[in-house]
CSV table of C-alpha atoms in Angstrom, one decimal:
chain,number,residue,atom,x,y,z
L,394,MET,CA,0.0,0.0,0.0
L,395,GLN,CA,1.3,3.5,-0.9
L,396,ILE,CA,2.0,5.6,2.2
L,397,ILE,CA,3.8,8.7,0.7
L,398,GLU,CA,3.3,10.3,-2.6
L,399,VAL,CA,5.3,13.4,-3.7
L,400,GLU,CA,4.3,15.1,-6.9
L,401,GLY,CA,6.1,18.0,-8.7
L,402,LEU,CA,7.8,19.3,-5.5
L,403,CYS,CA,9.7,22.6,-6.0
L,404,LYS,CA,11.8,24.4,-3.4
L,405,SER,CA,14.0,27.4,-3.8
L,406,TYR,CA,15.9,29.8,-1.5
L,407,GLY,CA,15.9,33.1,-3.4
L,408,GLU,CA,17.5,32.5,-6.8
L,409,ASN,CA,18.9,29.1,-5.7
L,410,THR,CA,16.7,26.2,-6.8
L,411,ILE,CA,17.1,23.2,-4.4
L,412,LEU,CA,14.4,20.9,-5.7
L,413,SER,CA,12.9,21.0,-9.2
L,414,ASP,CA,9.7,19.1,-10.1
L,415,PHE,CA,10.7,16.3,-7.7
L,416,SER,CA,8.3,13.3,-7.6
L,417,PHE,CA,8.5,9.9,-5.9
L,418,LYS,CA,6.4,7.3,-4.0
L,419,VAL,CA,6.9,5.2,-0.9
L,420,ASN,CA,5.1,1.9,-0.3
L,421,GLU,CA,4.3,0.6,3.2
L,422,GLY,CA,7.2,-1.6,4.5
L,423,GLU,CA,9.6,-0.3,1.9
L,424,VAL,CA,13.2,1.0,2.6
L,425,ILE,CA,14.2,3.7,0.2
L,426,ALA,CA,17.8,5.0,0.2
L,427,VAL,CA,18.3,8.5,-1.3
L,428,ILE,CA,21.9,8.9,-2.5
L,429,GLY,CA,23.9,11.5,-4.5
L,430,PRO,CA,26.6,14.1,-4.1
L,431,SER,CA,26.5,16.7,-1.4
L,432,GLY,CA,24.3,19.6,-2.2
L,433,SER,CA,22.0,17.6,-4.4
L,434,GLY,CA,18.9,18.4,-2.3
L,435,LYS,CA,18.6,15.0,-0.5
L,436,SER,CA,18.1,16.4,3.0
L,437,THR,CA,15.7,19.1,1.8
L,438,VAL,CA,13.4,16.4,0.6
L,439,LEU,CA,13.1,15.0,4.1
L,440,ARG,CA,12.8,18.5,5.6
L,441,CYS,CA,9.9,19.2,3.3
L,442,LEU,CA,8.2,15.9,4.2
L,443,SER,CA,8.6,16.5,7.9
L,444,LEU,CA,7.3,20.1,7.7
L,445,LEU,CA,10.6,21.6,8.7
L,446,GLU,CA,10.6,23.5,5.4
L,447,LYS,CA,7.7,24.8,3.4
L,448,ILE,CA,7.6,24.0,-0.3
L,449,ASP,CA,7.0,26.5,-3.1
L,450,LYS,CA,4.7,24.3,-5.0
L,451,GLY,CA,3.8,20.6,-5.6
L,452,LYS,CA,1.8,18.1,-3.7
L,453,ILE,CA,2.6,15.8,-0.7
L,454,THR,CA,0.2,13.0,0.4
L,455,VAL,CA,0.9,11.0,3.5
L,456,GLY,CA,-1.3,7.9,4.3
L,457,GLY,CA,-4.0,9.2,1.9
L,458,LYS,CA,-4.2,12.6,3.5
L,459,VAL,CA,-3.1,15.7,1.6
L,460,MET,CA,-0.4,17.6,3.5
L,461,VAL,CA,0.1,20.3,0.9
L,462,LYS,CA,-1.0,20.9,-2.7
L,463,THR,CA,-0.7,23.7,-5.3
L,464,SER,CA,-3.5,26.2,-5.3
L,465,LYS,CA,-5.0,27.7,-8.4
L,466,ASP,CA,-2.7,30.7,-8.2
L,467,GLY,CA,0.3,28.3,-8.3
L,468,LYS,CA,1.3,28.5,-4.6
L,469,ALA,CA,1.7,25.9,-2.0
L,470,GLU,CA,-1.5,25.5,0.1
L,471,TYR,CA,-1.1,23.5,3.3
L,472,ALA,CA,-3.8,21.5,5.1
L,473,PRO,CA,-5.3,23.1,8.3
L,474,GLU,CA,-3.1,23.1,11.3
L,475,LYS,CA,-5.1,20.4,13.1
L,476,GLU,CA,-4.8,18.1,10.1
L,477,LEU,CA,-1.1,18.9,9.7
L,478,LYS,CA,-0.4,17.8,13.3
L,479,LYS,CA,-2.1,14.5,12.7
L,480,ILE,CA,0.0,13.9,9.5
L,481,LYS,CA,3.2,14.9,11.2
L,482,LEU,CA,2.7,12.3,13.9
L,483,ARG,CA,2.8,9.6,11.3
L,484,LEU,CA,6.4,10.6,10.5
L,485,GLY,CA,9.4,10.1,12.7
L,486,MET,CA,12.6,12.0,12.0
L,487,VAL,CA,16.2,11.0,12.9
L,488,PHE,CA,18.7,13.9,12.4
L,489,GLN,CA,22.3,13.9,11.5
L,490,ASN,CA,23.4,15.4,14.8
L,491,PHE,CA,21.0,13.5,17.1
L,492,ASN,CA,19.2,16.7,18.5
L,493,LEU,CA,18.8,15.1,21.9
L,494,PHE,CA,17.8,17.4,24.8
L,495,PRO,CA,21.2,17.8,26.6
L,496,HIS,CA,19.6,18.3,30.1
L,497,PHE,CA,17.4,15.2,29.9
L,498,THR,CA,18.5,11.6,30.5
L,499,ALA,CA,18.2,9.0,27.8
L,500,LEU,CA,15.0,7.8,29.4
L,501,ARG,CA,13.4,11.3,29.5
L,502,ASN,CA,14.5,12.1,26.0
L,503,ILE,CA,12.4,9.1,24.9
L,504,THR,CA,9.4,9.7,27.2
L,505,GLU,CA,9.1,13.5,26.8
L,506,ALA,CA,7.1,13.6,23.5
L,507,PRO,CA,4.8,10.6,24.2
L,508,VAL,CA,3.8,12.1,27.5
L,509,HIS,CA,3.4,15.7,26.5
L,510,VAL,CA,2.4,15.5,22.8
L,511,LEU,CA,0.4,12.2,22.8
L,512,GLY,CA,-0.8,12.4,26.4
L,513,ILE,CA,0.3,8.8,27.2
L,514,PRO,CA,0.5,8.1,30.9
L,515,TYR,CA,4.1,8.4,32.2
L,516,LYS,CA,4.3,4.8,33.4
L,517,GLU,CA,3.2,3.5,30.0
L,518,ALA,CA,5.7,5.8,28.2
L,519,GLU,CA,8.5,4.7,30.6
L,520,ASP,CA,7.7,1.0,29.9
L,521,THR,CA,7.9,1.6,26.2
L,522,ALA,CA,11.1,3.6,26.5
L,523,MET,CA,12.7,0.8,28.5
L,524,GLU,CA,11.6,-1.8,25.9
L,525,LEU,CA,13.2,0.4,23.2
L,526,LEU,CA,16.4,1.0,25.1
L,527,ASN,CA,16.7,-2.8,25.5
L,528,LYS,CA,16.0,-3.2,21.8
L,529,ILE,CA,18.8,-0.9,20.8
L,530,GLY,CA,21.2,-2.4,23.3
L,531,LEU,CA,21.3,0.6,25.7
L,532,SER,CA,19.2,-0.5,28.7
L,533,GLU,CA,22.2,0.3,31.0
L,534,LYS,CA,22.3,3.9,29.8
L,535,VAL,CA,18.8,4.7,31.0
L,536,ASN,CA,19.9,7.5,33.4
L,537,SER,CA,22.8,8.7,31.2
L,538,TYR,CA,22.8,12.3,29.8
L,539,PRO,CA,23.8,12.9,26.1
L,540,CYS,CA,27.2,14.2,27.2
L,541,GLN,CA,27.9,10.8,28.8
L,542,LEU,CA,27.0,8.9,25.6
L,543,SER,CA,29.1,8.2,22.5
L,544,GLY,CA,27.9,9.5,19.2
L,545,GLY,CA,26.6,6.0,18.2
L,546,GLU,CA,24.8,5.7,21.5
L,547,SER,CA,23.3,9.2,21.1
L,548,GLN,CA,22.0,8.3,17.6
L,549,ARG,CA,20.5,5.0,18.8
L,550,VAL,CA,18.7,7.0,21.6
L,551,ALA,CA,17.5,9.4,18.9
L,552,ILE,CA,16.1,6.4,16.9
L,553,ALA,CA,14.4,5.1,20.0
L,554,ARG,CA,12.9,8.6,20.6
L,555,ALA,CA,11.4,8.6,17.1
L,556,LEU,CA,10.1,5.0,17.5
L,557,ALA,CA,8.4,5.9,20.9
L,558,MET,CA,5.9,8.1,18.9
L,559,ASN,CA,4.9,5.0,17.0
L,560,PRO,CA,5.2,6.5,13.6
L,561,ASP,CA,4.2,4.8,10.3
L,562,ILE,CA,7.4,6.1,8.6
L,563,LEU,CA,10.9,6.9,9.8
L,564,LEU,CA,12.9,9.5,7.9
L,565,PHE,CA,16.7,9.4,8.4
L,566,ASP,CA,18.8,12.4,7.4
L,567,GLU,CA,22.4,11.1,7.0
L,568,PRO,CA,22.2,9.4,10.4
L,569,THR,CA,25.8,8.2,10.4
L,570,SER,CA,27.7,11.1,8.8
L,571,ALA,CA,28.7,12.5,12.2
L,572,LEU,CA,30.1,9.2,13.4
L,573,ASP,CA,33.4,7.4,13.1
L,574,PRO,CA,33.3,4.0,11.3
L,575,GLU,CA,33.1,1.9,14.4
L,576,LEU,CA,30.1,3.8,15.8
L,577,THR,CA,28.5,3.8,12.4
L,578,GLY,CA,28.2,0.0,12.6
L,579,GLU,CA,26.2,0.3,15.8
L,580,VAL,CA,23.6,2.6,14.2
L,581,LEU,CA,23.4,0.7,10.9
L,582,LYS,CA,22.7,-2.6,12.9
L,583,VAL,CA,19.7,-1.0,14.5
L,584,MET,CA,18.5,0.3,11.1
L,585,ARG,CA,19.0,-3.1,9.5
L,586,ASN,CA,16.9,-4.7,12.3
L,587,LEU,CA,14.1,-2.1,11.7
L,588,ALA,CA,14.2,-3.0,8.0
L,589,ALA,CA,13.9,-6.7,8.8
L,590,GLU,CA,10.8,-5.8,10.9
L,591,ASN,CA,9.3,-4.1,7.7
L,592,MET,CA,9.5,-0.5,9.1
L,593,THR,CA,8.9,2.0,6.3
L,594,MET,CA,12.0,4.1,6.0
L,595,VAL,CA,13.4,6.8,3.8
L,596,VAL,CA,17.1,7.1,4.4
L,597,VAL,CA,19.3,9.9,3.0
L,598,THR,CA,22.8,8.4,3.3
L,599,HIS,CA,26.4,8.2,2.1
L,600,GLU,CA,26.6,4.7,3.4
L,601,MET,CA,26.5,2.9,0.0
L,602,GLY,CA,26.9,-0.6,1.6
L,603,PHE,CA,23.6,0.0,3.5
L,604,ALA,CA,21.9,1.3,0.4
L,605,ARG,CA,23.1,-1.6,-1.6
L,606,ASP,CA,22.3,-4.4,0.9
L,607,VAL,CA,19.2,-3.1,2.8
L,608,ALA,CA,17.3,-0.7,0.6
L,609,ASP,CA,14.4,-2.1,-1.6
L,610,ARG,CA,14.7,0.9,-3.9
L,611,VAL,CA,17.4,3.5,-4.4
L,612,ILE,CA,17.0,7.1,-5.7
L,613,PHE,CA,20.0,8.8,-7.1
L,614,MET,CA,19.8,12.6,-7.0
L,615,GLU,CA,21.8,15.5,-8.4
L,616,LYS,CA,21.0,19.2,-8.6
L,617,GLY,CA,17.6,18.8,-7.1
L,618,LYS,CA,16.3,16.2,-9.5
L,619,ILE,CA,16.0,12.4,-9.6
L,620,ILE,CA,18.6,11.2,-12.1
L,621,GLU,CA,17.8,7.5,-11.7
L,622,GLU,CA,15.6,5.3,-9.6
L,623,GLY,CA,15.4,1.6,-9.3
L,624,SER,CA,16.0,-1.5,-7.2
L,625,SER,CA,19.2,-1.5,-5.2
L,626,GLU,CA,20.5,-4.4,-7.4
L,627,ASN,CA,19.9,-2.5,-10.6
L,628,ILE,CA,21.3,0.8,-9.4
L,629,PHE,CA,24.5,-0.8,-8.0
L,630,THR,CA,25.1,-3.5,-10.7
L,631,ASN,CA,23.6,-2.1,-13.8
L,632,PRO,CA,22.8,1.7,-13.6
L,633,ALA,CA,21.3,3.1,-16.8
L,634,ASN,CA,22.5,6.7,-16.4
L,635,GLU,CA,26.2,7.6,-16.9
L,636,ARG,CA,26.2,10.0,-14.0
L,637,THR,CA,24.9,7.2,-11.7
L,638,ARG,CA,27.6,4.9,-13.1
L,639,ALA,CA,30.3,7.4,-12.3
L,640,PHE,CA,29.0,7.9,-8.8
L,641,ILE,CA,28.7,4.1,-8.1
L,642,ARG,CA,32.2,3.6,-9.6
L,643,GLY,CA,33.5,6.1,-7.0
L,644,PHE,CA,31.9,4.1,-4.3
L,645,TYR,CA,33.4,0.8,-5.4
L,646,GLY,CA,36.8,2.5,-5.8
L,647,GLN,CA,36.6,3.3,-2.0
L,648,GLU,CA,35.9,-0.2,-0.9
């Protein structure tokens, strides 16, 4: 079942066009890796989906509900605020730099939103948080503050925080780019496990091994456009576009 549909998305900052007529779809249970050179607009796609950025025009539908569409005068027209809040709750976002509350413990970072946004009783939220910390291998860090966690541990707590809101889709914005190779493996293991559980994920990443081995579909972007899209096998073994081939060759040259 289709869970996200993006049609003709355009986004500019002044004279600088970031996304141009960008369209793609996400099916339930699918893992999509978005790859491409730095500055190609990959992160902006996620920021538009998660309402951190407003689009200029286009249409975004999440779970059959229209988040934004283009009005008759050619401008982006968003759903009413109440509807937007419901749509936003279906999406969980994991940021490049963790974005944990520095003055909260790991436990409170995970329980804060379920209690204060969803109105879940604290004991229930705490039980869920403990289950998630155990799932990501950090049950012993329940009372640790972000300054006491490694980068990999912080990112795993950030993933647990997103999962605690019980989203339909997880959006990952280069979740390992701030980590060294050893800590990257910790985070990718959690993401691989989520993929095995059929969690719907859109992952902007420079981790080509993850994109090749875990993603169902890969989108290669450059200059705000989709250059090529296909199964991970096709993109990595038989890309149709020369620009994609050059990018993939660069990856294999680094292995």
